[in-house]
Amino acid sequence: MLGKTAGGLYWMFRFLERAENSARLIEAGFRIALTRSTDAEAEWKSVIVTSASQSAYDAQHTGYNSAQVVDFLLREPGNPSSVLSVIKSARDNARLVRTALTTEVWVAVNETWMQLTQVLKDPIPETELPAVLATIRQHSALVRGALHGTMLRNDIYDFCRLGTFVERMDSTARIIDVKYFSLLPSPSFVGSRLDNVQWETILRSVSAHRSFRWAVEDDFTAPAIADFLILDRRMPRSLSFCASQILANLEYLSEDCGKRAISHDMAEALLQRLKDRDITSIFEEGLHEFVANIIRDTAQIGQQIELDYRFLS
């Protein structure tokens, strides 16, 4: 496969996952804002900081009210990571690799772009925000379903899945970080009812509230929820699950290519960091510091994948 084609597949699914994850991040901020009676501006600022777009936001806006932040993350033309921007980028990449996709996948991507372009053409009123975020998630799921149901399990599929899980791992880490690093009024609230309610809200934002109740016997406490989102490999958005899938797809590619890439070794080391850990040791290490390192290492793996498979050649 040409490196340019591999890169188009990888980035198409990174962009699609990013659109969904931006919707989830907005939902996390929106839901948590409802649990707080003061300092909503600090809450929305934390969402911008977590999305890694503070510089771009500050260049265009002053203050962090909900309408400005939501509009910036959903539809701002000057934000290359807005949902509208990344959906267009996903479609552009899909056009580039059209011959590598089944008709069903192409149609799902194209319809997603057309539908979201229509939905996001005007600013979203706060009363309509939950429905719009749900629409973004649903269209992402339609593309993913077309991929699972119609594509051969070959190198094309592996690059698509790598894009999905590299982006998802980064997003889950950032959603955890927006809770722990930015939201509590003071350290004295750790372990309080407010702390636990906010952690439960994070579960809902990654569609894991019900699965947590099925899989975990503990109550909705910070350690139990953090353990589920970081270490539980049954949870498809947990850090451990994403790391295992990144490594698995790199292993499939190494079998096809007949050689082991540097990114393969990096992914194995990242998964090893998450194995045989318990949440107590992670909290003792510092959850923010642990998550920040995961975000850094995931970004480095993504960059190395581009080099190993010559996306720019």
PDB file of C-alpha atoms in Angstrom:
ATOM      1  CA  MET A   1       0.000   0.000   0.000  1.00  0.00           C
ATOM      2  CA  LEU A   2       1.225   3.514  -0.778  1.00  0.00           C
ATOM      3  CA  GLY A   3       2.098   5.575   2.284  1.00  0.00           C
ATOM      4  CA  LYS A   4      -0.226   8.337   1.088  1.00  0.00           C
ATOM      5  CA  THR A   5      -3.156   5.891   1.006  1.00  0.00           C
ATOM      6  CA  ALA A   6      -2.283   4.518   4.445  1.00  0.00           C
ATOM      7  CA  GLY A   7      -2.145   8.064   5.786  1.00  0.00           C
ATOM      8  CA  GLY A   8      -5.495   8.950   4.229  1.00  0.00           C
ATOM      9  CA  LEU A   9      -7.175   5.963   5.898  1.00  0.00           C
ATOM     10  CA  TYR A  10      -5.497   6.595   9.238  1.00  0.00           C
ATOM     11  CA  TRP A  11      -6.393  10.298   9.306  1.00  0.00           C
ATOM     12  CA  MET A  12      -9.901   9.791   7.980  1.00  0.00           C
ATOM     13  CA  PHE A  13     -10.715   7.702  11.035  1.00  0.00           C
ATOM     14  CA  ARG A  14      -8.750   9.933  13.405  1.00  0.00           C
ATOM     15  CA  PHE A  15     -10.858  12.878  12.248  1.00  0.00           C
ATOM     16  CA  LEU A  16     -14.116  10.929  12.539  1.00  0.00           C
ATOM     17  CA  GLU A  17     -13.210   9.820  16.050  1.00  0.00           C
ATOM     18  CA  ARG A  18     -12.143  13.373  16.927  1.00  0.00           C
ATOM     19  CA  ALA A  19     -15.546  14.729  15.918  1.00  0.00           C
ATOM     20  CA  GLU A  20     -17.284  12.239  18.195  1.00  0.00           C
ATOM     21  CA  ASN A  21     -14.835  12.845  21.019  1.00  0.00           C
ATOM     22  CA  SER A  22     -15.245  16.626  20.778  1.00  0.00           C
ATOM     23  CA  ALA A  23     -18.976  16.078  21.198  1.00  0.00           C
ATOM     24  CA  ARG A  24     -18.278  13.907  24.253  1.00  0.00           C
ATOM     25  CA  LEU A  25     -15.936  16.515  25.740  1.00  0.00           C
ATOM     26  CA  ILE A  26     -18.563  19.240  25.292  1.00  0.00           C
ATOM     27  CA  GLU A  27     -21.140  16.963  26.886  1.00  0.00           C
ATOM     28  CA  ALA A  28     -18.836  16.342  29.854  1.00  0.00           C
ATOM     29  CA  GLY A  29     -18.402  20.083  30.353  1.00  0.00           C
ATOM     30  CA  PHE A  30     -22.105  20.769  29.869  1.00  0.00           C
ATOM     31  CA  ARG A  31     -23.215  18.086  32.332  1.00  0.00           C
ATOM     32  CA  ILE A  32     -20.670  19.035  34.976  1.00  0.00           C
ATOM     33  CA  ALA A  33     -21.584  22.708  34.644  1.00  0.00           C
ATOM     34  CA  LEU A  34     -25.091  21.725  35.722  1.00  0.00           C
ATOM     35  CA  THR A  35     -23.711  20.381  39.027  1.00  0.00           C
ATOM     36  CA  ARG A  36     -21.975  23.640  39.898  1.00  0.00           C
ATOM     37  CA  SER A  37     -23.663  26.846  40.935  1.00  0.00           C
ATOM     38  CA  THR A  38     -20.654  29.163  40.557  1.00  0.00           C
ATOM     39  CA  ASP A  39     -17.645  29.796  38.334  1.00  0.00           C
ATOM     40  CA  ALA A  40     -19.070  28.388  35.117  1.00  0.00           C
ATOM     41  CA  GLU A  41     -16.418  30.321  33.180  1.00  0.00           C
ATOM     42  CA  ALA A  42     -13.630  28.298  34.812  1.00  0.00           C
ATOM     43  CA  GLU A  43     -15.480  25.124  33.885  1.00  0.00           C
ATOM     44  CA  TRP A  44     -15.726  26.056  30.197  1.00  0.00           C
ATOM     45  CA  LYS A  45     -12.119  27.221  30.173  1.00  0.00           C
ATOM     46  CA  SER A  46     -11.103  23.771  31.397  1.00  0.00           C
ATOM     47  CA  VAL A  47     -12.891  22.258  28.391  1.00  0.00           C
ATOM     48  CA  ILE A  48     -10.913  24.497  26.017  1.00  0.00           C
ATOM     49  CA  VAL A  49      -7.641  23.700  27.795  1.00  0.00           C
ATOM     50  CA  THR A  50      -8.368  19.974  27.651  1.00  0.00           C
ATOM     51  CA  SER A  51      -9.159  20.161  23.933  1.00  0.00           C
ATOM     52  CA  ALA A  52      -5.632  21.560  23.373  1.00  0.00           C
ATOM     53  CA  SER A  53      -7.033  24.613  21.600  1.00  0.00           C
ATOM     54  CA  GLN A  54      -6.576  27.424  24.134  1.00  0.00           C
ATOM     55  CA  SER A  55      -4.170  29.448  21.975  1.00  0.00           C
ATOM     56  CA  ALA A  56      -6.508  29.390  18.977  1.00  0.00           C
ATOM     57  CA  TYR A  57      -9.494  30.223  21.181  1.00  0.00           C
ATOM     58  CA  ASP A  58      -7.788  33.099  22.990  1.00  0.00           C
ATOM     59  CA  ALA A  59      -6.726  34.611  19.662  1.00  0.00           C
ATOM     60  CA  GLN A  60     -10.384  35.007  18.684  1.00  0.00           C
ATOM     61  CA  HIS A  61     -12.330  35.381  21.937  1.00  0.00           C
ATOM     62  CA  THR A  62     -12.249  36.956  25.373  1.00  0.00           C
ATOM     63  CA  GLY A  63     -13.903  35.108  28.220  1.00  0.00           C
ATOM     64  CA  TYR A  64     -15.188  31.543  28.371  1.00  0.00           C
ATOM     65  CA  ASN A  65     -18.959  31.514  28.316  1.00  0.00           C
ATOM     66  CA  SER A  66     -20.826  28.405  27.200  1.00  0.00           C
ATOM     67  CA  ALA A  67     -22.114  29.817  23.902  1.00  0.00           C
ATOM     68  CA  GLN A  68     -18.657  30.913  22.713  1.00  0.00           C
ATOM     69  CA  VAL A  69     -16.917  27.692  23.749  1.00  0.00           C
ATOM     70  CA  VAL A  70     -19.561  25.424  22.238  1.00  0.00           C
ATOM     71  CA  ASP A  71     -19.612  27.391  18.985  1.00  0.00           C
ATOM     72  CA  PHE A  72     -15.800  27.325  18.806  1.00  0.00           C
ATOM     73  CA  LEU A  73     -15.618  23.558  19.330  1.00  0.00           C
ATOM     74  CA  LEU A  74     -18.535  22.689  17.060  1.00  0.00           C
ATOM     75  CA  ARG A  75     -18.491  25.029  14.105  1.00  0.00           C
ATOM     76  CA  GLU A  76     -15.830  27.773  14.287  1.00  0.00           C
ATOM     77  CA  PRO A  77     -14.154  28.049  10.818  1.00  0.00           C
ATOM     78  CA  GLY A  78     -10.971  29.370  12.446  1.00  0.00           C
ATOM     79  CA  ASN A  79     -10.659  26.246  14.612  1.00  0.00           C
ATOM     80  CA  PRO A  80      -9.104  23.379  12.611  1.00  0.00           C
ATOM     81  CA  SER A  81     -10.261  20.932  15.296  1.00  0.00           C
ATOM     82  CA  SER A  82     -13.912  22.011  15.355  1.00  0.00           C
ATOM     83  CA  VAL A  83     -16.391  19.249  14.557  1.00  0.00           C
ATOM     84  CA  LEU A  84     -17.311  20.926  11.273  1.00  0.00           C
ATOM     85  CA  SER A  85     -13.635  21.253  10.280  1.00  0.00           C
ATOM     86  CA  VAL A  86     -12.647  17.690  11.125  1.00  0.00           C
ATOM     87  CA  ILE A  87     -15.711  16.191   9.430  1.00  0.00           C
ATOM     88  CA  LYS A  88     -14.724  18.033   6.259  1.00  0.00           C
ATOM     89  CA  SER A  89     -11.150  16.748   6.662  1.00  0.00           C
ATOM     90  CA  ALA A  90     -12.473  13.203   7.136  1.00  0.00           C
ATOM     91  CA  ARG A  91     -14.495  13.448   3.936  1.00  0.00           C
ATOM     92  CA  ASP A  92     -11.539  14.923   2.036  1.00  0.00           C
ATOM     93  CA  ASN A  93      -9.388  11.985   3.131  1.00  0.00           C
ATOM     94  CA  ALA A  94     -12.171   9.551   2.222  1.00  0.00           C
ATOM     95  CA  ARG A  95     -12.234  11.004  -1.299  1.00  0.00           C
ATOM     96  CA  LEU A  96      -8.459  10.592  -1.485  1.00  0.00           C
ATOM     97  CA  VAL A  97      -8.680   6.860  -0.634  1.00  0.00           C
ATOM     98  CA  ARG A  98     -12.081   6.220  -2.240  1.00  0.00           C
ATOM     99  CA  THR A  99     -10.883   3.120  -4.123  1.00  0.00           C
ATOM    100  CA  ALA A 100      -9.744   1.509  -0.855  1.00  0.00           C
ATOM    101  CA  LEU A 101     -13.198   1.829   0.730  1.00  0.00           C
ATOM    102  CA  THR A 102     -16.375  -0.132   0.260  1.00  0.00           C
ATOM    103  CA  THR A 103     -19.360   1.760  -1.110  1.00  0.00           C
ATOM    104  CA  GLU A 104     -21.049   1.508   2.286  1.00  0.00           C
ATOM    105  CA  VAL A 105     -18.172   3.198   4.115  1.00  0.00           C
ATOM    106  CA  TRP A 106     -17.903   5.987   1.541  1.00  0.00           C
ATOM    107  CA  VAL A 107     -21.661   6.641   1.616  1.00  0.00           C
ATOM    108  CA  ALA A 108     -21.677   6.711   5.437  1.00  0.00           C
ATOM    109  CA  VAL A 109     -18.825   9.252   5.529  1.00  0.00           C
ATOM    110  CA  ASN A 110     -20.373  11.411   2.811  1.00  0.00           C
ATOM    111  CA  GLU A 111     -23.796  11.403   4.471  1.00  0.00           C
ATOM    112  CA  THR A 112     -22.205  12.273   7.800  1.00  0.00           C
ATOM    113  CA  TRP A 113     -20.549  15.306   6.223  1.00  0.00           C
ATOM    114  CA  MET A 114     -23.763  16.436   4.503  1.00  0.00           C
ATOM    115  CA  GLN A 115     -25.925  15.976   7.610  1.00  0.00           C
ATOM    116  CA  LEU A 116     -23.548  17.681  10.038  1.00  0.00           C
ATOM    117  CA  THR A 117     -22.904  20.552   7.636  1.00  0.00           C
ATOM    118  CA  GLN A 118     -26.642  21.195   7.742  1.00  0.00           C
ATOM    119  CA  VAL A 119     -27.028  20.707  11.498  1.00  0.00           C
ATOM    120  CA  LEU A 120     -24.094  22.984  12.350  1.00  0.00           C
ATOM    121  CA  LYS A 121     -24.751  25.796   9.875  1.00  0.00           C
ATOM    122  CA  ASP A 122     -26.104  28.060  12.655  1.00  0.00           C
ATOM    123  CA  PRO A 123     -25.136  28.540  16.332  1.00  0.00           C
ATOM    124  CA  ILE A 124     -26.658  25.851  18.556  1.00  0.00           C
ATOM    125  CA  PRO A 125     -29.062  27.007  21.287  1.00  0.00           C
ATOM    126  CA  GLU A 126     -28.304  25.474  24.672  1.00  0.00           C
ATOM    127  CA  THR A 127     -31.692  23.730  24.703  1.00  0.00           C
ATOM    128  CA  GLU A 128     -30.813  21.894  21.478  1.00  0.00           C
ATOM    129  CA  LEU A 129     -27.226  21.050  22.383  1.00  0.00           C
ATOM    130  CA  PRO A 130     -27.822  17.513  23.779  1.00  0.00           C
ATOM    131  CA  ALA A 131     -29.691  16.474  20.612  1.00  0.00           C
ATOM    132  CA  VAL A 132     -26.970  17.884  18.340  1.00  0.00           C
ATOM    133  CA  LEU A 133     -24.228  16.110  20.296  1.00  0.00           C
ATOM    134  CA  ALA A 134     -26.213  12.867  20.060  1.00  0.00           C
ATOM    135  CA  THR A 135     -26.480  13.316  16.272  1.00  0.00           C
ATOM    136  CA  ILE A 136     -22.702  13.681  15.975  1.00  0.00           C
ATOM    137  CA  ARG A 137     -22.156  10.493  17.990  1.00  0.00           C
ATOM    138  CA  GLN A 138     -24.755   8.580  15.995  1.00  0.00           C
ATOM    139  CA  HIS A 139     -23.182   9.436  12.650  1.00  0.00           C
ATOM    140  CA  SER A 140     -19.771   8.413  13.906  1.00  0.00           C
ATOM    141  CA  ALA A 141     -21.276   5.070  14.936  1.00  0.00           C
ATOM    142  CA  LEU A 142     -22.820   4.616  11.466  1.00  0.00           C
ATOM    143  CA  VAL A 143     -19.431   4.972   9.771  1.00  0.00           C
ATOM    144  CA  ARG A 144     -17.846   2.621  12.283  1.00  0.00           C
ATOM    145  CA  GLY A 145     -20.617   0.084  11.689  1.00  0.00           C
ATOM    146  CA  ALA A 146     -20.106   0.255   7.913  1.00  0.00           C
ATOM    147  CA  LEU A 147     -16.383  -0.340   8.435  1.00  0.00           C
ATOM    148  CA  HIS A 148     -16.965  -3.362  10.682  1.00  0.00           C
ATOM    149  CA  GLY A 149     -19.645  -4.847   8.488  1.00  0.00           C
ATOM    150  CA  THR A 150     -18.176  -4.475   5.009  1.00  0.00           C
ATOM    151  CA  MET A 151     -14.365  -4.117   5.027  1.00  0.00           C
ATOM    152  CA  LEU A 152     -11.832  -6.912   4.628  1.00  0.00           C
ATOM    153  CA  ARG A 153      -9.611  -7.496   7.669  1.00  0.00           C
ATOM    154  CA  ASN A 154      -6.408  -6.442   5.937  1.00  0.00           C
ATOM    155  CA  ASP A 155      -3.897  -3.582   6.118  1.00  0.00           C
ATOM    156  CA  ILE A 156      -6.580  -1.094   5.008  1.00  0.00           C
ATOM    157  CA  TYR A 157      -8.722  -2.065   7.975  1.00  0.00           C
ATOM    158  CA  ASP A 158      -5.719  -1.952  10.328  1.00  0.00           C
ATOM    159  CA  PHE A 159      -4.830   1.643   9.411  1.00  0.00           C
ATOM    160  CA  CYS A 160      -8.463   2.673   9.910  1.00  0.00           C
ATOM    161  CA  ARG A 161      -8.526   1.089  13.348  1.00  0.00           C
ATOM    162  CA  LEU A 162      -5.167   2.575  14.322  1.00  0.00           C
ATOM    163  CA  GLY A 163      -6.521   6.039  13.577  1.00  0.00           C
ATOM    164  CA  THR A 164      -9.603   5.325  15.684  1.00  0.00           C
ATOM    165  CA  PHE A 165      -7.788   4.025  18.752  1.00  0.00           C
ATOM    166  CA  VAL A 166      -4.907   6.515  18.789  1.00  0.00           C
ATOM    167  CA  GLU A 167      -7.478   9.322  18.737  1.00  0.00           C
ATOM    168  CA  ARG A 168      -9.789   7.608  21.248  1.00  0.00           C
ATOM    169  CA  MET A 169      -7.010   6.978  23.744  1.00  0.00           C
ATOM    170  CA  ASP A 170      -5.984  10.634  23.615  1.00  0.00           C
ATOM    171  CA  SER A 171      -9.602  11.704  24.075  1.00  0.00           C
ATOM    172  CA  THR A 172     -10.390   9.432  27.027  1.00  0.00           C
ATOM    173  CA  ALA A 173      -7.247  10.637  28.781  1.00  0.00           C
ATOM    174  CA  ARG A 174      -8.264  14.250  28.183  1.00  0.00           C
ATOM    175  CA  ILE A 175     -11.805  13.700  29.458  1.00  0.00           C
ATOM    176  CA  ILE A 176     -10.413  12.156  32.648  1.00  0.00           C
ATOM    177  CA  ASP A 177      -8.050  15.113  32.964  1.00  0.00           C
ATOM    178  CA  VAL A 178     -10.774  17.729  32.532  1.00  0.00           C
ATOM    179  CA  LYS A 179     -12.451  16.217  35.580  1.00  0.00           C
ATOM    180  CA  TYR A 180      -9.509  15.716  37.878  1.00  0.00           C
ATOM    181  CA  PHE A 181      -7.275  18.654  37.049  1.00  0.00           C
ATOM    182  CA  SER A 182      -9.800  21.424  36.507  1.00  0.00           C
ATOM    183  CA  LEU A 183     -13.183  20.904  38.065  1.00  0.00           C
ATOM    184  CA  LEU A 184     -13.185  20.625  41.840  1.00  0.00           C
ATOM    185  CA  PRO A 185     -13.407  23.959  43.694  1.00  0.00           C
ATOM    186  CA  SER A 186     -10.591  22.900  46.048  1.00  0.00           C
ATOM    187  CA  PRO A 187      -8.642  19.755  47.041  1.00  0.00           C
ATOM    188  CA  SER A 188     -10.841  19.441  50.129  1.00  0.00           C
ATOM    189  CA  PHE A 189     -13.684  18.281  47.859  1.00  0.00           C
ATOM    190  CA  VAL A 190     -11.815  15.119  46.779  1.00  0.00           C
ATOM    191  CA  GLY A 191     -13.941  12.140  47.811  1.00  0.00           C
ATOM    192  CA  SER A 192     -16.958  14.325  48.535  1.00  0.00           C
ATOM    193  CA  ARG A 193     -20.440  13.882  47.115  1.00  0.00           C
ATOM    194  CA  LEU A 194     -19.678  16.618  44.552  1.00  0.00           C
ATOM    195  CA  ASP A 195     -16.514  14.768  43.500  1.00  0.00           C
ATOM    196  CA  ASN A 196     -18.403  11.494  43.038  1.00  0.00           C
ATOM    197  CA  VAL A 197     -21.263  13.146  41.120  1.00  0.00           C
ATOM    198  CA  GLN A 198     -18.785  14.681  38.698  1.00  0.00           C
ATOM    199  CA  TRP A 199     -17.025  11.346  38.176  1.00  0.00           C
ATOM    200  CA  GLU A 200     -20.406   9.763  37.443  1.00  0.00           C
ATOM    201  CA  THR A 201     -21.019  12.491  34.880  1.00  0.00           C
ATOM    202  CA  ILE A 202     -17.727  11.598  33.181  1.00  0.00           C
ATOM    203  CA  LEU A 203     -18.985   7.996  32.920  1.00  0.00           C
ATOM    204  CA  ARG A 204     -22.109   9.216  31.165  1.00  0.00           C
ATOM    205  CA  SER A 205     -20.090  11.354  28.764  1.00  0.00           C
ATOM    206  CA  VAL A 206     -18.234   8.285  27.461  1.00  0.00           C
ATOM    207  CA  SER A 207     -21.405   6.151  27.346  1.00  0.00           C
ATOM    208  CA  ALA A 208     -20.133   3.961  30.162  1.00  0.00           C
ATOM    209  CA  HIS A 209     -22.657   4.568  32.945  1.00  0.00           C
ATOM    210  CA  ARG A 210     -24.665   1.405  32.424  1.00  0.00           C
ATOM    211  CA  SER A 211     -21.661  -0.788  31.607  1.00  0.00           C
ATOM    212  CA  PHE A 212     -20.039   0.373  34.857  1.00  0.00           C
ATOM    213  CA  ARG A 213     -23.102  -0.773  36.781  1.00  0.00           C
ATOM    214  CA  TRP A 214     -22.957  -4.165  35.028  1.00  0.00           C
ATOM    215  CA  ALA A 215     -19.213  -4.691  35.421  1.00  0.00           C
ATOM    216  CA  VAL A 216     -18.292  -3.124  38.760  1.00  0.00           C
ATOM    217  CA  GLU A 217     -19.649  -3.988  42.182  1.00  0.00           C
ATOM    218  CA  ASP A 218     -18.420  -0.773  43.830  1.00  0.00           C
ATOM    219  CA  ASP A 219     -20.478   2.401  44.157  1.00  0.00           C
ATOM    220  CA  PHE A 220     -19.917   5.450  41.960  1.00  0.00           C
ATOM    221  CA  THR A 221     -16.715   6.590  43.659  1.00  0.00           C
ATOM    222  CA  ALA A 222     -13.695   8.316  42.130  1.00  0.00           C
ATOM    223  CA  PRO A 223     -11.298   5.332  42.520  1.00  0.00           C
ATOM    224  CA  ALA A 224     -13.804   2.822  41.102  1.00  0.00           C
ATOM    225  CA  ILE A 225     -14.693   4.985  38.099  1.00  0.00           C
ATOM    226  CA  ALA A 226     -11.079   5.960  37.393  1.00  0.00           C
ATOM    227  CA  ASP A 227     -10.110   2.285  37.561  1.00  0.00           C
ATOM    228  CA  PHE A 228     -12.857   1.432  35.055  1.00  0.00           C
ATOM    229  CA  LEU A 229     -11.864   4.181  32.602  1.00  0.00           C
ATOM    230  CA  ILE A 230      -8.127   3.564  32.848  1.00  0.00           C
ATOM    231  CA  LEU A 231      -7.494  -0.116  33.577  1.00  0.00           C
ATOM    232  CA  ASP A 232     -10.578  -2.173  32.670  1.00  0.00           C
ATOM    233  CA  ARG A 233      -9.915  -3.821  29.279  1.00  0.00           C
ATOM    234  CA  ARG A 234     -13.579  -4.788  28.910  1.00  0.00           C
ATOM    235  CA  MET A 235     -14.487  -1.119  28.473  1.00  0.00           C
ATOM    236  CA  PRO A 236     -13.999  -0.082  24.795  1.00  0.00           C
ATOM    237  CA  ARG A 237     -13.020   3.490  25.657  1.00  0.00           C
ATOM    238  CA  SER A 238     -10.684   2.707  28.534  1.00  0.00           C
ATOM    239  CA  LEU A 239      -7.002   3.537  28.189  1.00  0.00           C
ATOM    240  CA  SER A 240      -6.027  -0.116  28.571  1.00  0.00           C
ATOM    241  CA  PHE A 241      -8.461  -1.291  25.884  1.00  0.00           C
ATOM    242  CA  CYS A 242      -7.296   1.382  23.427  1.00  0.00           C
ATOM    243  CA  ALA A 243      -3.626   0.574  24.087  1.00  0.00           C
ATOM    244  CA  SER A 244      -4.283  -3.131  23.504  1.00  0.00           C
ATOM    245  CA  GLN A 245      -6.029  -2.413  20.191  1.00  0.00           C
ATOM    246  CA  ILE A 246      -3.259  -0.103  18.979  1.00  0.00           C
ATOM    247  CA  LEU A 247      -0.727  -2.846  19.670  1.00  0.00           C
ATOM    248  CA  ALA A 248      -2.912  -5.560  18.077  1.00  0.00           C
ATOM    249  CA  ASN A 249      -3.318  -3.625  14.824  1.00  0.00           C
ATOM    250  CA  LEU A 250       0.396  -2.826  14.686  1.00  0.00           C
ATOM    251  CA  GLU A 251       1.080  -6.540  15.147  1.00  0.00           C
ATOM    252  CA  TYR A 252      -1.203  -7.363  12.202  1.00  0.00           C
ATOM    253  CA  LEU A 253       0.670  -4.814  10.085  1.00  0.00           C
ATOM    254  CA  SER A 254       4.045  -6.215  11.127  1.00  0.00           C
ATOM    255  CA  GLU A 255       2.896  -9.686  10.032  1.00  0.00           C
ATOM    256  CA  ASP A 256       1.803  -8.300   6.645  1.00  0.00           C
ATOM    257  CA  CYS A 257       5.022  -6.305   6.151  1.00  0.00           C
ATOM    258  CA  GLY A 258       7.338  -8.935   7.547  1.00  0.00           C
ATOM    259  CA  LYS A 259       9.077  -6.497   9.881  1.00  0.00           C
ATOM    260  CA  ARG A 260       8.519  -4.860  13.237  1.00  0.00           C
ATOM    261  CA  ALA A 261       8.281  -1.053  13.309  1.00  0.00           C
ATOM    262  CA  ILE A 262       9.503   1.311  16.018  1.00  0.00           C
ATOM    263  CA  SER A 263       5.911   2.312  16.760  1.00  0.00           C
ATOM    264  CA  HIS A 264       5.205  -1.349  17.568  1.00  0.00           C
ATOM    265  CA  ASP A 265       7.809  -1.294  20.358  1.00  0.00           C
ATOM    266  CA  MET A 266       6.466   2.024  21.661  1.00  0.00           C
ATOM    267  CA  ALA A 267       2.900   0.688  21.771  1.00  0.00           C
ATOM    268  CA  GLU A 268       4.040  -2.429  23.595  1.00  0.00           C
ATOM    269  CA  ALA A 269       5.829  -0.307  26.199  1.00  0.00           C
ATOM    270  CA  LEU A 270       2.715   1.837  26.672  1.00  0.00           C
ATOM    271  CA  LEU A 271       0.484  -1.191  27.197  1.00  0.00           C
ATOM    272  CA  GLN A 272       2.997  -2.624  29.649  1.00  0.00           C
ATOM    273  CA  ARG A 273       2.710   0.554  31.744  1.00  0.00           C
ATOM    274  CA  LEU A 274      -1.005  -0.125  32.114  1.00  0.00           C
ATOM    275  CA  LYS A 275      -0.697  -3.821  32.919  1.00  0.00           C
ATOM    276  CA  ASP A 276      -0.553  -5.095  36.469  1.00  0.00           C
ATOM    277  CA  ARG A 277      -1.363  -1.622  37.838  1.00  0.00           C
ATOM    278  CA  ASP A 278      -3.916  -0.767  40.465  1.00  0.00           C
ATOM    279  CA  ILE A 279      -5.732   2.518  40.735  1.00  0.00           C
ATOM    280  CA  THR A 280      -4.288   3.233  44.194  1.00  0.00           C
ATOM    281  CA  SER A 281      -0.747   3.345  42.830  1.00  0.00           C
ATOM    282  CA  ILE A 282      -1.879   5.640  40.003  1.00  0.00           C
ATOM    283  CA  PHE A 283      -3.521   8.061  42.465  1.00  0.00           C
ATOM    284  CA  GLU A 284      -0.352   7.970  44.572  1.00  0.00           C
ATOM    285  CA  GLU A 285       1.718   8.767  41.487  1.00  0.00           C
ATOM    286  CA  GLY A 286      -0.680  11.620  40.737  1.00  0.00           C
ATOM    287  CA  LEU A 287      -3.599  11.085  38.382  1.00  0.00           C
ATOM    288  CA  HIS A 288      -3.004  14.293  36.441  1.00  0.00           C
ATOM    289  CA  GLU A 289       0.674  13.468  35.969  1.00  0.00           C
ATOM    290  CA  PHE A 290      -0.141   9.898  34.928  1.00  0.00           C
ATOM    291  CA  VAL A 291      -2.755  11.022  32.400  1.00  0.00           C
ATOM    292  CA  ALA A 292      -0.489  13.775  31.030  1.00  0.00           C
ATOM    293  CA  ASN A 293       2.197  11.162  30.373  1.00  0.00           C
ATOM    294  CA  ILE A 294      -0.332   8.940  28.600  1.00  0.00           C
ATOM    295  CA  ILE A 295      -1.360  11.855  26.352  1.00  0.00           C
ATOM    296  CA  ARG A 296       2.290  12.584  25.538  1.00  0.00           C
ATOM    297  CA  ASP A 297       3.148   8.943  24.811  1.00  0.00           C
ATOM    298  CA  THR A 298       0.063   8.458  22.635  1.00  0.00           C
ATOM    299  CA  ALA A 299       0.985  11.514  20.561  1.00  0.00           C
ATOM    300  CA  GLN A 300       4.502  10.171  20.100  1.00  0.00           C
ATOM    301  CA  ILE A 301       3.176   6.805  18.936  1.00  0.00           C
ATOM    302  CA  GLY A 302       0.902   8.542  16.439  1.00  0.00           C
ATOM    303  CA  GLN A 303       3.837  10.530  15.055  1.00  0.00           C
ATOM    304  CA  GLN A 304       5.997   7.405  14.836  1.00  0.00           C
ATOM    305  CA  ILE A 305       3.282   5.510  12.936  1.00  0.00           C
ATOM    306  CA  GLU A 306       3.369   8.264  10.315  1.00  0.00           C
ATOM    307  CA  LEU A 307       7.147   7.895  10.007  1.00  0.00           C
ATOM    308  CA  ASP A 308       7.198   4.092  10.040  1.00  0.00           C
ATOM    309  CA  TYR A 309       4.633   3.765   7.265  1.00  0.00           C
ATOM    310  CA  ARG A 310       5.769   6.808   5.266  1.00  0.00           C
ATOM    311  CA  PHE A 311       2.487   8.653   5.137  1.00  0.00           C
ATOM    312  CA  LEU A 312       4.119  11.648   3.469  1.00  0.00           C
ATOM    313  CA  SER A 313       5.962   9.703   0.778  1.00  0.00           C
TER     314      SER A 313
END
